[in-house]
Amino acid sequence: MKSIILSSASVALASPSFSAWMAAEGKTYATREELVLRRAIYAANVAKIEKHNAEAAQGLHTWTQGVNKFTDLMPAEFTARMTGGYRAKEKRSKNVNLTLLHASALPDSVDWTTKGAVTPIKDQGQCGSCWAFSTTGSTESAVFLATGTLPSLSEQQLVDCSGAEGNQGCNGGLMDYGFQYIIDNNGIGSEASYPYTAADGTCKKVASVATIKSFTDVPSGSDTALMTAIAQQPVSIAVEADQASFQSYVSGVMTAACGSNLDHGVLAVGYGTDAGQDYYKVKNSWGTSWGDKGYIRLGRGAKFGANGQCGILMDPSYPTA
C-alpha cells in the first residue's frame, strides 16, 4: 500500500478492498446476510478513515487511522467486545508514597521497549481481561529491573485464580487486585506453564517464577507524578478506549477528545515528544495488527486536563519486585 510521509506519521492513500481485507485478517462469516452487513460496515468505516487521513495530510490531525481486525465492527460492537474489562474501585490504595521528581530532573524521553524491559505484544481476545495483561506487563518489567531477567507471566492464572482479591475474570478486574493476588500467592507462574485461553477457567496450581513485594498507587491528576513513575519503570494505567480514534488508530500522537470513563487497563512504557507534541507511549493487549504494532501514543500535557488524555492520569500504579 503506497503512502506519503507527514512529519513522523504515515498516511495511507488507499484501503484494501473488503475481500482483500477478509483474506488478510482471516475473516469468514456464517451467512450471506452477515457478509453483506459486514461489507457495509467496513465500507462506512473505511470512508471515515480515509476522510480522517486526508485531513491529517492537511495538518489537521497529529495521528493517522487505518483498517485492522476491528474495521467490520460498528462502534457499539467494538466497545462491547474490547472494552469494559477495567473495574474501578471506590477508593484508591493508601500505598501512595512516590517521591516526585522536579520537572527539570525528569528525562526528556523514556522508552522501556528499547531497554529490553517489556515483553512482546499479547492479545486478550474477546475476554475482559485487559486488567490481567496490564498487571503482568508491569510485573514483568519490575522483575526485569530487579533481576535482569524478563519473564513472560500468566494472565490466565490471574483470570482464573484472583477472585478472592476482587477480580472477576473475563468480566473485568483491577490491576491493584492483580498485584495483591501475586503477593498473597507468593508469586505467579509463567505464560508457558499456565497458557492463556481467553475464557474463564478453573484455578490451577503452578510453580511461581516471579513475585513482588508491594505495589504503589501513583498520585492521580499529575503528569509530573506519572512521568516520575515511568522514568523509574513501566506503569499500569487505565484509559477510556471506547472511541473510534482507538478502534482505527495506526500512528502518530492521538490527541482527539476521548473521555475519562475508564474502561480499559493498559501499560505506560514511556513518554516523549514528536514534532512538538508531548506524548505517553502505551502498550495495548489487542495484538500486533492493531495500532502501531500494538502500541499507541497518547497526548500529554496540561491541555488535556487534570485527568489526562483518555483518563491516563486517573489510576496509575506499579509493583515493586
Coordinates of C-alpha atoms in Angstrom, one line a residue, residues 119-123 132-133 136 140 151-157 188-197 204 206-207 209:
T119 CA 7.6 -8.4 26.7
P120 CA 6.2 -8.6 23.2
I121 CA 2.6 -7.5 22.5
K122 CA 0.0 -10.0 23.6
D123 CA -3.7 -10.4 22.6
A132 CA -4.6 -9.0 33.8
F133 CA -2.4 -8.1 30.9
T136 CA 1.5 -8.9 34.1
E140 CA 7.3 -8.5 34.1
P151 CA 9.7 -13.3 32.3
S152 CA 6.5 -13.7 30.4
L153 CA 3.9 -14.2 33.1
S154 CA 0.5 -15.9 33.1
E155 CA -2.6 -13.7 32.6
Q156 CA -4.7 -16.8 32.7
Q157 CA -3.7 -17.5 36.3
I188 CA 2.8 -16.0 39.7
G189 CA 3.5 -18.7 37.1
S190 CA 4.9 -18.3 33.6
E191 CA 2.9 -17.9 30.4
A192 CA 4.2 -21.3 29.3
S193 CA 3.1 -23.2 32.4
Y194 CA -0.4 -21.6 32.5
P195 CA -1.2 -20.5 28.9
Y196 CA -3.9 -18.0 28.0
T197 CA -7.3 -19.3 26.8
K204 CA -4.7 -24.5 38.7
V206 CA 1.6 -24.0 39.1
A207 CA 5.2 -23.1 40.2
V209 CA 8.6 -17.9 38.6

